[in-house]
Tab-separated table of C-alpha atoms in Angstrom:
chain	number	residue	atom	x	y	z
A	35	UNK	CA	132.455	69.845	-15.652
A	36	UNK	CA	133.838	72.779	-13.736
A	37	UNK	CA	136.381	73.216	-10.985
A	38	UNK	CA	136.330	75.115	-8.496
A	39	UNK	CA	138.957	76.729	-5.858
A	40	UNK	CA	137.684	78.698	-3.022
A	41	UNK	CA	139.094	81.487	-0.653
A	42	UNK	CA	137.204	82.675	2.317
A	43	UNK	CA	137.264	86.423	2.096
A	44	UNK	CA	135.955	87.150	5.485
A	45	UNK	CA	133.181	86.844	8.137
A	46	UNK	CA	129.936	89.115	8.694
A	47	UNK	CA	127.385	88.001	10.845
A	48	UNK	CA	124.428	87.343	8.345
A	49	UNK	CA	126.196	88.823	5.203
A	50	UNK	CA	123.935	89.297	2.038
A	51	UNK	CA	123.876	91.643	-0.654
A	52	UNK	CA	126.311	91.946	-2.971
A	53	UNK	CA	127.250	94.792	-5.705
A	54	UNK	CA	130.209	95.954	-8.080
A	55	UNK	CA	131.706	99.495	-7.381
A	56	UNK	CA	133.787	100.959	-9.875
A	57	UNK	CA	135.595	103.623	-7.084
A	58	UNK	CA	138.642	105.817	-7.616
A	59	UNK	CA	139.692	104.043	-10.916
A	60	UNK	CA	139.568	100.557	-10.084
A	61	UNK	CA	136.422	97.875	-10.073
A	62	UNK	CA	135.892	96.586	-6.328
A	63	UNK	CA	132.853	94.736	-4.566
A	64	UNK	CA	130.387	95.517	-1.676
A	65	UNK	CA	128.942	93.282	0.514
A	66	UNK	CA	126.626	94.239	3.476
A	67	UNK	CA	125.046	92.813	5.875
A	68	UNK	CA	121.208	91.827	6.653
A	69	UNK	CA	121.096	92.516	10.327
A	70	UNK	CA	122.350	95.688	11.930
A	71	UNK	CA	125.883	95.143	11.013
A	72	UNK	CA	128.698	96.336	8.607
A	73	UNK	CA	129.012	96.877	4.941
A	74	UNK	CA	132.783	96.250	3.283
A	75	UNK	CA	134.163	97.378	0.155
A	76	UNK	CA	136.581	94.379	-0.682
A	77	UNK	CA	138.854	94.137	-3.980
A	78	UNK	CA	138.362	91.759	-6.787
A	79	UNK	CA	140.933	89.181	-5.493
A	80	UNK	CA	139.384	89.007	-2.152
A	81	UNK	CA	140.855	91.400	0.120
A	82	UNK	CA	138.753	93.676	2.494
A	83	UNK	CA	139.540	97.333	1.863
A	84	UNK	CA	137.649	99.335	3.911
A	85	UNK	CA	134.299	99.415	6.002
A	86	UNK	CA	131.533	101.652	4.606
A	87	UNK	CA	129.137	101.644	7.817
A	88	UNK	CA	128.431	99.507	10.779
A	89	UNK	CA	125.088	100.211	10.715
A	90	UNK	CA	122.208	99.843	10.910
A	91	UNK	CA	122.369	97.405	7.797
A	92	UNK	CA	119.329	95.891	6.675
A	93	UNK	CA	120.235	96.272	2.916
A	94	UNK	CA	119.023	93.638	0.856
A	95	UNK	CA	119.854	95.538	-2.812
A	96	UNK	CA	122.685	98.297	-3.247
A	97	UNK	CA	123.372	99.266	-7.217
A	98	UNK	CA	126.001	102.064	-8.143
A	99	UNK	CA	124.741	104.794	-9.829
A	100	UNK	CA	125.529	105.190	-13.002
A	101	UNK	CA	128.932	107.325	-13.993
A	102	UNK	CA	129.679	107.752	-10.541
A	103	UNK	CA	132.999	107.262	-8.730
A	104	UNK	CA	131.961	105.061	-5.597
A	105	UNK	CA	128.190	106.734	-5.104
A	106	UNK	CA	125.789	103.619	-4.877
A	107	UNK	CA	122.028	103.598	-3.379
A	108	UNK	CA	121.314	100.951	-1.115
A	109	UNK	CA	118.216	99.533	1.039
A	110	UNK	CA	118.560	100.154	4.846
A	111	UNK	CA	116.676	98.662	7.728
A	112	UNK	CA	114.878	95.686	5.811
A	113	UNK	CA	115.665	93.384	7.970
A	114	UNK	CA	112.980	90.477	7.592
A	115	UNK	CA	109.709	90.277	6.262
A	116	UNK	CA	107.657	91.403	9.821
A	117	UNK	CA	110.610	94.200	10.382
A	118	UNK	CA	110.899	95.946	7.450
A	119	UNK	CA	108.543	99.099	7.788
A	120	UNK	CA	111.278	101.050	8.516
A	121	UNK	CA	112.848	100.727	5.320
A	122	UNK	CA	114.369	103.209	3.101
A	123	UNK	CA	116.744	103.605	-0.117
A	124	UNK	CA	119.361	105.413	0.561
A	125	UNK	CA	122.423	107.259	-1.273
A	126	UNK	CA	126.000	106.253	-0.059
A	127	UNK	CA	128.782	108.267	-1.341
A	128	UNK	CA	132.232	108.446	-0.510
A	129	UNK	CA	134.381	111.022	1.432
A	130	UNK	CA	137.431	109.713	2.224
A	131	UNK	CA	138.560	106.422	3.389
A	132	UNK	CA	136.178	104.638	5.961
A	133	UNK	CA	134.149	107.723	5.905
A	134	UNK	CA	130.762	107.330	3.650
A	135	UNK	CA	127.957	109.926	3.630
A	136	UNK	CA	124.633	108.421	4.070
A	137	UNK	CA	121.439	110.140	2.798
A	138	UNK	CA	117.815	109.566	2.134
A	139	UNK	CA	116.677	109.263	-1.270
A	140	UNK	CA	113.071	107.513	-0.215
A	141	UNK	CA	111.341	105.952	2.813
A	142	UNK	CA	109.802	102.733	1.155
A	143	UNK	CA	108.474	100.711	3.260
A	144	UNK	CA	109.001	96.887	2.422
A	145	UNK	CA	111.179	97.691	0.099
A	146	UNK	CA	113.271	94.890	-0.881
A	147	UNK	CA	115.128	95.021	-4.419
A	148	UNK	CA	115.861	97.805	-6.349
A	149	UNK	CA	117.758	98.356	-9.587
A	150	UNK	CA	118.619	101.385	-12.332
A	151	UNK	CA	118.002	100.847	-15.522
A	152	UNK	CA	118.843	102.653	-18.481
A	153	UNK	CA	116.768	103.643	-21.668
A	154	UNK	CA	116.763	105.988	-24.391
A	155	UNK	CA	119.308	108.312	-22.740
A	156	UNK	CA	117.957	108.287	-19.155
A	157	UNK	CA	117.804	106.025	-16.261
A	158	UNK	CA	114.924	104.927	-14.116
A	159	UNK	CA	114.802	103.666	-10.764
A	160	UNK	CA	112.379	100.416	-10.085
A	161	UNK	CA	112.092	99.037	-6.700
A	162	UNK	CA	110.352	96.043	-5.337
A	163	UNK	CA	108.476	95.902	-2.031
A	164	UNK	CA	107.495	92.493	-0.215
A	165	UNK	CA	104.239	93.875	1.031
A	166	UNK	CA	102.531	96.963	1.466
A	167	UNK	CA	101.844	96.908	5.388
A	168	UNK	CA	101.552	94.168	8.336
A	169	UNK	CA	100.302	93.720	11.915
A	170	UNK	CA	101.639	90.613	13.088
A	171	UNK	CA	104.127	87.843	12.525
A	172	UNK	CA	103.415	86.367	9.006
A	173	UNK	CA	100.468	88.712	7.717
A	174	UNK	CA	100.494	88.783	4.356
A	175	UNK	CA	97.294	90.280	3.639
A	176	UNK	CA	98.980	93.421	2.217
A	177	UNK	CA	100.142	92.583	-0.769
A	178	UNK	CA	103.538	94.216	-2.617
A	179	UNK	CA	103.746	96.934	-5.601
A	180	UNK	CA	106.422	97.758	-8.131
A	181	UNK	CA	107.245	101.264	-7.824
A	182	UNK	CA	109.430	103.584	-10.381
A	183	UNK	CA	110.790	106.934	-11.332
A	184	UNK	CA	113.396	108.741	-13.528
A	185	UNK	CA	116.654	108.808	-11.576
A	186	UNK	CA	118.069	112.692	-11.818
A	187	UNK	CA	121.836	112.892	-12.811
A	188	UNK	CA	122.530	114.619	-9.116
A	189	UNK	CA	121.451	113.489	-6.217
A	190	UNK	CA	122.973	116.117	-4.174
A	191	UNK	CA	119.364	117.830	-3.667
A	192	UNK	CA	117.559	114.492	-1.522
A	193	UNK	CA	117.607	113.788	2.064
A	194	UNK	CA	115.046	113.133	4.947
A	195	UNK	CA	113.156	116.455	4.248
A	196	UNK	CA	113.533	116.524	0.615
A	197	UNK	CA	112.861	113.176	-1.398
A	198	UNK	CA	112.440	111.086	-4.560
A	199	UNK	CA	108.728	110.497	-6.001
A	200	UNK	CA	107.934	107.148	-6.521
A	201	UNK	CA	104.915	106.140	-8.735
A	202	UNK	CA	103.288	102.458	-8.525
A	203	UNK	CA	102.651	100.716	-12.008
A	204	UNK	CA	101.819	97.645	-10.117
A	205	UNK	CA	100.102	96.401	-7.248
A	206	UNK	CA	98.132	93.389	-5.962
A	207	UNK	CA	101.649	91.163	-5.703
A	208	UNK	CA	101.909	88.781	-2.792
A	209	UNK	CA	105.255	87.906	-1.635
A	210	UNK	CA	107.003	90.599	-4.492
A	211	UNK	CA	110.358	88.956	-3.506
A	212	UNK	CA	112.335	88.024	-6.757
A	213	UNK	CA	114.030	90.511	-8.715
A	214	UNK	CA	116.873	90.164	-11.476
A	215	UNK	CA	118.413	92.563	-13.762
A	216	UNK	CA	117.981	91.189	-17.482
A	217	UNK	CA	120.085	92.345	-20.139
A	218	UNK	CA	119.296	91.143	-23.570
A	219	UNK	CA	121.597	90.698	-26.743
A	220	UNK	CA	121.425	94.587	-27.330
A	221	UNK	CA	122.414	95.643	-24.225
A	222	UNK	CA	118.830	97.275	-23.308
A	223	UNK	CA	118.300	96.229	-19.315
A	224	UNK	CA	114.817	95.852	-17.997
A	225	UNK	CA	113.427	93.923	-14.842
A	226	UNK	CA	112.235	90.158	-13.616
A	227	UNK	CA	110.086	90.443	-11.452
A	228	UNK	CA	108.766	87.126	-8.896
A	229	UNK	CA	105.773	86.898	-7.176
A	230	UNK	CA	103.086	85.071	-5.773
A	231	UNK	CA	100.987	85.618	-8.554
A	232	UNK	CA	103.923	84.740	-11.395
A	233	UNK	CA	106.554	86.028	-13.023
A	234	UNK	CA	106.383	89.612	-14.851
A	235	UNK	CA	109.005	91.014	-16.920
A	236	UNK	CA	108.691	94.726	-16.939
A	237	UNK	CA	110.367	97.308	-19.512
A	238	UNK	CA	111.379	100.664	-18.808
A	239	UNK	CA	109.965	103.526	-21.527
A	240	UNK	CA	111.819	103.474	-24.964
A	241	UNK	CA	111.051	107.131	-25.278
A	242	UNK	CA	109.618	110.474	-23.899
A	243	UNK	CA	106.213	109.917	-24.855
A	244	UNK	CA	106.429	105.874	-23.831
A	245	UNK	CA	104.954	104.500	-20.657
A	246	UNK	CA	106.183	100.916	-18.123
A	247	UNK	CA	105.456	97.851	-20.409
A	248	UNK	CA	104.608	94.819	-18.189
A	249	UNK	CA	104.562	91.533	-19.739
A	250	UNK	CA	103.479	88.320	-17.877
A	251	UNK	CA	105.645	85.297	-18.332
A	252	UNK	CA	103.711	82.213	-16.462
A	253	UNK	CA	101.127	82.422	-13.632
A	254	UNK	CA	103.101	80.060	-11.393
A	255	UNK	CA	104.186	81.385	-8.279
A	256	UNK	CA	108.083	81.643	-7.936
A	257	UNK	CA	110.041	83.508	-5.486
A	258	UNK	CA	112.863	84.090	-7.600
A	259	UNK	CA	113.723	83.912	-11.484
A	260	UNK	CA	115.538	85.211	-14.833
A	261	UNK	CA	115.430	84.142	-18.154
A	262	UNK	CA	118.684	82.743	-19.903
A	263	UNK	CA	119.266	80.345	-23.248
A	264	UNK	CA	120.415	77.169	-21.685
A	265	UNK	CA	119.592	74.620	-24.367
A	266	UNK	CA	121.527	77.142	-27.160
A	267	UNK	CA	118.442	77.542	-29.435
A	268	UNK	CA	118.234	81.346	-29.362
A	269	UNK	CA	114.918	81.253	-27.239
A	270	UNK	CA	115.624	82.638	-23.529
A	271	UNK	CA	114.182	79.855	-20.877
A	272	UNK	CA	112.560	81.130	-17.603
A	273	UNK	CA	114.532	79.397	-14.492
A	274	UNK	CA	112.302	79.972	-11.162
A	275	UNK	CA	112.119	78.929	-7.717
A	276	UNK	CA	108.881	78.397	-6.442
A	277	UNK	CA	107.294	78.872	-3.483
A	278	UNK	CA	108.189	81.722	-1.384
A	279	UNK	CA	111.738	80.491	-0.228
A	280	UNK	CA	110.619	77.438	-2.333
A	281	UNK	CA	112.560	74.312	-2.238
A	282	UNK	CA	111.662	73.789	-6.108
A	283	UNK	CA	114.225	74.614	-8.985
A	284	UNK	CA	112.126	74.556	-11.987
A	285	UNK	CA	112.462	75.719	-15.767
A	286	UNK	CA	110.621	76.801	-18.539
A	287	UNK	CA	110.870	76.588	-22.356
A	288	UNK	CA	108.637	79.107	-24.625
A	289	UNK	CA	106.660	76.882	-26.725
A	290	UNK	CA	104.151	78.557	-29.013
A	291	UNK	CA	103.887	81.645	-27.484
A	292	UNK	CA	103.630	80.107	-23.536
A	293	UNK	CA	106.203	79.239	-21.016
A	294	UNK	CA	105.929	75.777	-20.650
A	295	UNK	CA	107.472	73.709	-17.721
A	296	UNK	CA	110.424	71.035	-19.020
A	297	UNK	CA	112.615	70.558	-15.576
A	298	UNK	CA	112.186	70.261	-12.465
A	299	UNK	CA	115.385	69.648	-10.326
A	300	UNK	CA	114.659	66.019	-8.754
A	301	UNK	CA	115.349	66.684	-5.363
A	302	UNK	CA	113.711	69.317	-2.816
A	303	UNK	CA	116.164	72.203	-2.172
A	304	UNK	CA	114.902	73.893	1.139
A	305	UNK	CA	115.173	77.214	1.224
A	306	UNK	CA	116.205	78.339	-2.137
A	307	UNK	CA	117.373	81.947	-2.537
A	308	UNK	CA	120.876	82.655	-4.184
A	309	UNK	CA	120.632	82.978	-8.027
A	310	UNK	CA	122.595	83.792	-10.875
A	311	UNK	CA	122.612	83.447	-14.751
A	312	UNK	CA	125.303	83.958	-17.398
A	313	UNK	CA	128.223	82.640	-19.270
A	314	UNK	CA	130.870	80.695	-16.954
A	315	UNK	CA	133.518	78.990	-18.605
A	316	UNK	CA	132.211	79.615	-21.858
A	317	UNK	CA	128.459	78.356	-21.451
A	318	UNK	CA	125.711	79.887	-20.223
A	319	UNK	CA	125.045	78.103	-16.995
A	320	UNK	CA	122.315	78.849	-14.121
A	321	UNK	CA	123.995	78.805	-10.896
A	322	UNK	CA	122.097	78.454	-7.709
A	323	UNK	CA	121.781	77.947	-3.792
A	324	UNK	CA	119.514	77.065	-1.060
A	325	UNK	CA	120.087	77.921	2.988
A	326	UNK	CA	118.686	74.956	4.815
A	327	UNK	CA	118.804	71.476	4.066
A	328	UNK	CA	121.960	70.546	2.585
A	329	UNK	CA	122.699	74.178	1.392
A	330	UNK	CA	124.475	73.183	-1.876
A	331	UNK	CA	125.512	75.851	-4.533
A	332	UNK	CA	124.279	74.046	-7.944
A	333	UNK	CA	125.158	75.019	-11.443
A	334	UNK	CA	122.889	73.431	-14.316
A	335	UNK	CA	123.811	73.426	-17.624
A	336	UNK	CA	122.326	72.023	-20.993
A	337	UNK	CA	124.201	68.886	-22.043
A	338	UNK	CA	123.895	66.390	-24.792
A	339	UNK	CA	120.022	67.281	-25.078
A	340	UNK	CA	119.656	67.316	-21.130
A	341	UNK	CA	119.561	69.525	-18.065
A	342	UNK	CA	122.890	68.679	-15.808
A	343	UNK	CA	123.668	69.729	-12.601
A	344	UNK	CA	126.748	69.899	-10.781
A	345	UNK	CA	127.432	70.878	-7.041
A	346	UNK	CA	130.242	73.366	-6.556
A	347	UNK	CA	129.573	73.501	-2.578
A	348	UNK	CA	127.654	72.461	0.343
A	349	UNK	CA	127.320	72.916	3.884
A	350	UNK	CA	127.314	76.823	3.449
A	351	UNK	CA	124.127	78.660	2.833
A	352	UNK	CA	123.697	80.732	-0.158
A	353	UNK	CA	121.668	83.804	0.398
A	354	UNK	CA	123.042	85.907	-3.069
A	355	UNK	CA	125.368	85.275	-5.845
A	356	UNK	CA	127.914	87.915	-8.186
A	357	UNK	CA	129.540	87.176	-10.868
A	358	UNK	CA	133.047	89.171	-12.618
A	359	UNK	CA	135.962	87.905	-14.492
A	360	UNK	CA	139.619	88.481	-13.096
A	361	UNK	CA	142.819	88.119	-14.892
A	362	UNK	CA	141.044	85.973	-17.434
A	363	UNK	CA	138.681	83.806	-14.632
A	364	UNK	CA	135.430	83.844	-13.864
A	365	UNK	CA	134.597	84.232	-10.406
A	366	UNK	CA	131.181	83.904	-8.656
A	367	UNK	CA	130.956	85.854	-4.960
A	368	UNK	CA	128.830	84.059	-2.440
A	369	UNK	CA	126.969	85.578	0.640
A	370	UNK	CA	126.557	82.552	2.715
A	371	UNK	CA	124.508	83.737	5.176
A	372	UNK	CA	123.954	80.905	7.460
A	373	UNK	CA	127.880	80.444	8.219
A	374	UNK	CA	128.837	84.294	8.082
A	375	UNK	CA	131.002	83.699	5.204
A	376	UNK	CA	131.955	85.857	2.306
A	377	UNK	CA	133.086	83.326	0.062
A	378	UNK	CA	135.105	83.630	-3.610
A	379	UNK	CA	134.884	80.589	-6.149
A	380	UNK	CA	137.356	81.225	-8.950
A	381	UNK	CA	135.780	78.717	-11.616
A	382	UNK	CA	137.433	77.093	-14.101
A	383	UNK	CA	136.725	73.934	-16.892
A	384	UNK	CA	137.989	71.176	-15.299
């Protein structure tokens, strides 16, 4: 069992992403908004430290780049599935306190996650987008594509006039929504990717002359997922929602080759959306939470031979999850959206 104290950090009207910035020696968090509102950069123990923007939000990813001091990329003006042709990825870096440079890197419209991974010496940027057009209120005849390209070392060079290249290496995905970073036991990072039409995990090149690798993990449709050893037998399972915004918490154990389903969580979960995976308290536990209904934050874990679940909130509304350890604790970050409240849960084994 785990135990749980929580601190609100602070209010923002429909708060959602989440990132780590590691900014003029010292490891801090972002969290922005998903309307037209600001973006903070608040300390590990909770405390906001400065605001970044106050507008025009929209940004559902934002990932530091690498080796930088405070310069992240972030999406700007996604702001919902039908308002979100405006978007862009953008490069934030910092000036001076409250005063952040904002710059185009690539109009993308859609776009929804992003990420920067890293292989053989360079890194890559993928990003996600929803759909590929729309021309009214819940078309989703366009589907989404998974678009990538080597990240340059400077970024001083991009702007509105003068931006990145993306390339598609995969298109045809209705409702491209789910993304999560996956780091295996080596330390090589590569992408999770949840759609529609199933679950893909996608590598970046291992070397010059190496192309995308795209691997299909199940053909069920899931809105979110990553892959994590909950049972401890050195195989990763596949933990999904499913549908779109699903209200189903599923997993799946490989078994000869195939993803196979073994669990379904037993009750409905409307509205399912927040997700992490990793090691809290010592065991790796999936921790997850839904933004209607109930809005519980769950965390399963694997014990005595069976999938067990444990609430560590309610009432709140879940729309991401972050995870860091301070002075020795792990801590998971929650935007719950539906209450405006940037909430800290220092966990610990009860």
């Amino acid at each position: 069992m785990l135990h749980v104290e929580k601190k609100v950090v602070g209010t923002l009207n429909k708060c959602y992403s989440l990132a780590m910035l590691h900014y003029q020696g010292k490891d801090h968090f972002l969290c922005a908004a998903e309307k037209s509102d600001p973006c903070y950069l608040i300390s590990l123990d909770g405390k906001i430290e400065e605001k970044v923007w106050d507008g025009p939000g929209g940004a559902m990813t934002m990932v530091q780049v690498p080796g930088s001091d405070g310069q992240f990329l972030a999406t700007r003006k996604f702001y919902s599935p039908d308002d979100s042709k405006e978007a862009s990825i953008v490069i934030v870096t910092p000036r001076g306190k409250e005063d952040w440079e904002v710059r185009t890197l690539c109009d993308l419209p859609f776009v929804h996650r992003f990420d920067i991974l890293q292989s053989n010496g360079k890194y890559y940027l993928i990003a996600c987008a929803l759909k590929s057009d729309h021309e009214y209120t819940g078309d989703w005849r366009f589907p989404g594509q998974v678009f990538v390209a080597e990240l340059p070392s400077d970024l001083s060079c991009y702007d509105d006039e003068h931006q990145l290249a993306l390339t598609s290496i995969k298109d045809g995905l209705l409702k491209n929504h789910g993304y999560y970073r996956h780091v295996d036991e080596d330390g090589n990072t590569s992408s999770i990717v949840s759609t529609d039409n199933g679950v893909f995990h996608v590598y970046p090149p291992k070397s010059a002359a190496d192309s995308w690798r795209i691997e299909q993990l199940t053909d069920d449709a899931a809105s979110d997922g990553l892959l994590l050893d909950l049972d401890g037998d050195g195989v990763e399972e596949l933990c999904t929602f499913t549908p779109f915004h699903g209200n189903l918490a599923k997993i799946y154990r490989k078994e000869n080759g195939k993803y196979q389903l073994v669990y379904t969580y037993p009750e409905e979960l409307p509205f399912l959306h927040a997700i992490w995976g990793g090691e809290l308290c010592g065991k790796n536990t999936w921790v997850f939470g839904h933004r209607s209904g109930k809005r519980q934050l769950l965390a399963i874990t694997y014990e005595n031979g069976a999938y067990t679940a444990q609430e560590l909130d309610c009432g709140r509304g879940a729309a991401n999850l972050m995870h860091y350890t301070y002075e020795g604790k792990d801590v998971l970050i929650a935007t719950n959206r539906e209450t405006d409240e940037i909430a800290r849960y220092e966990v610990t084994k009860a």
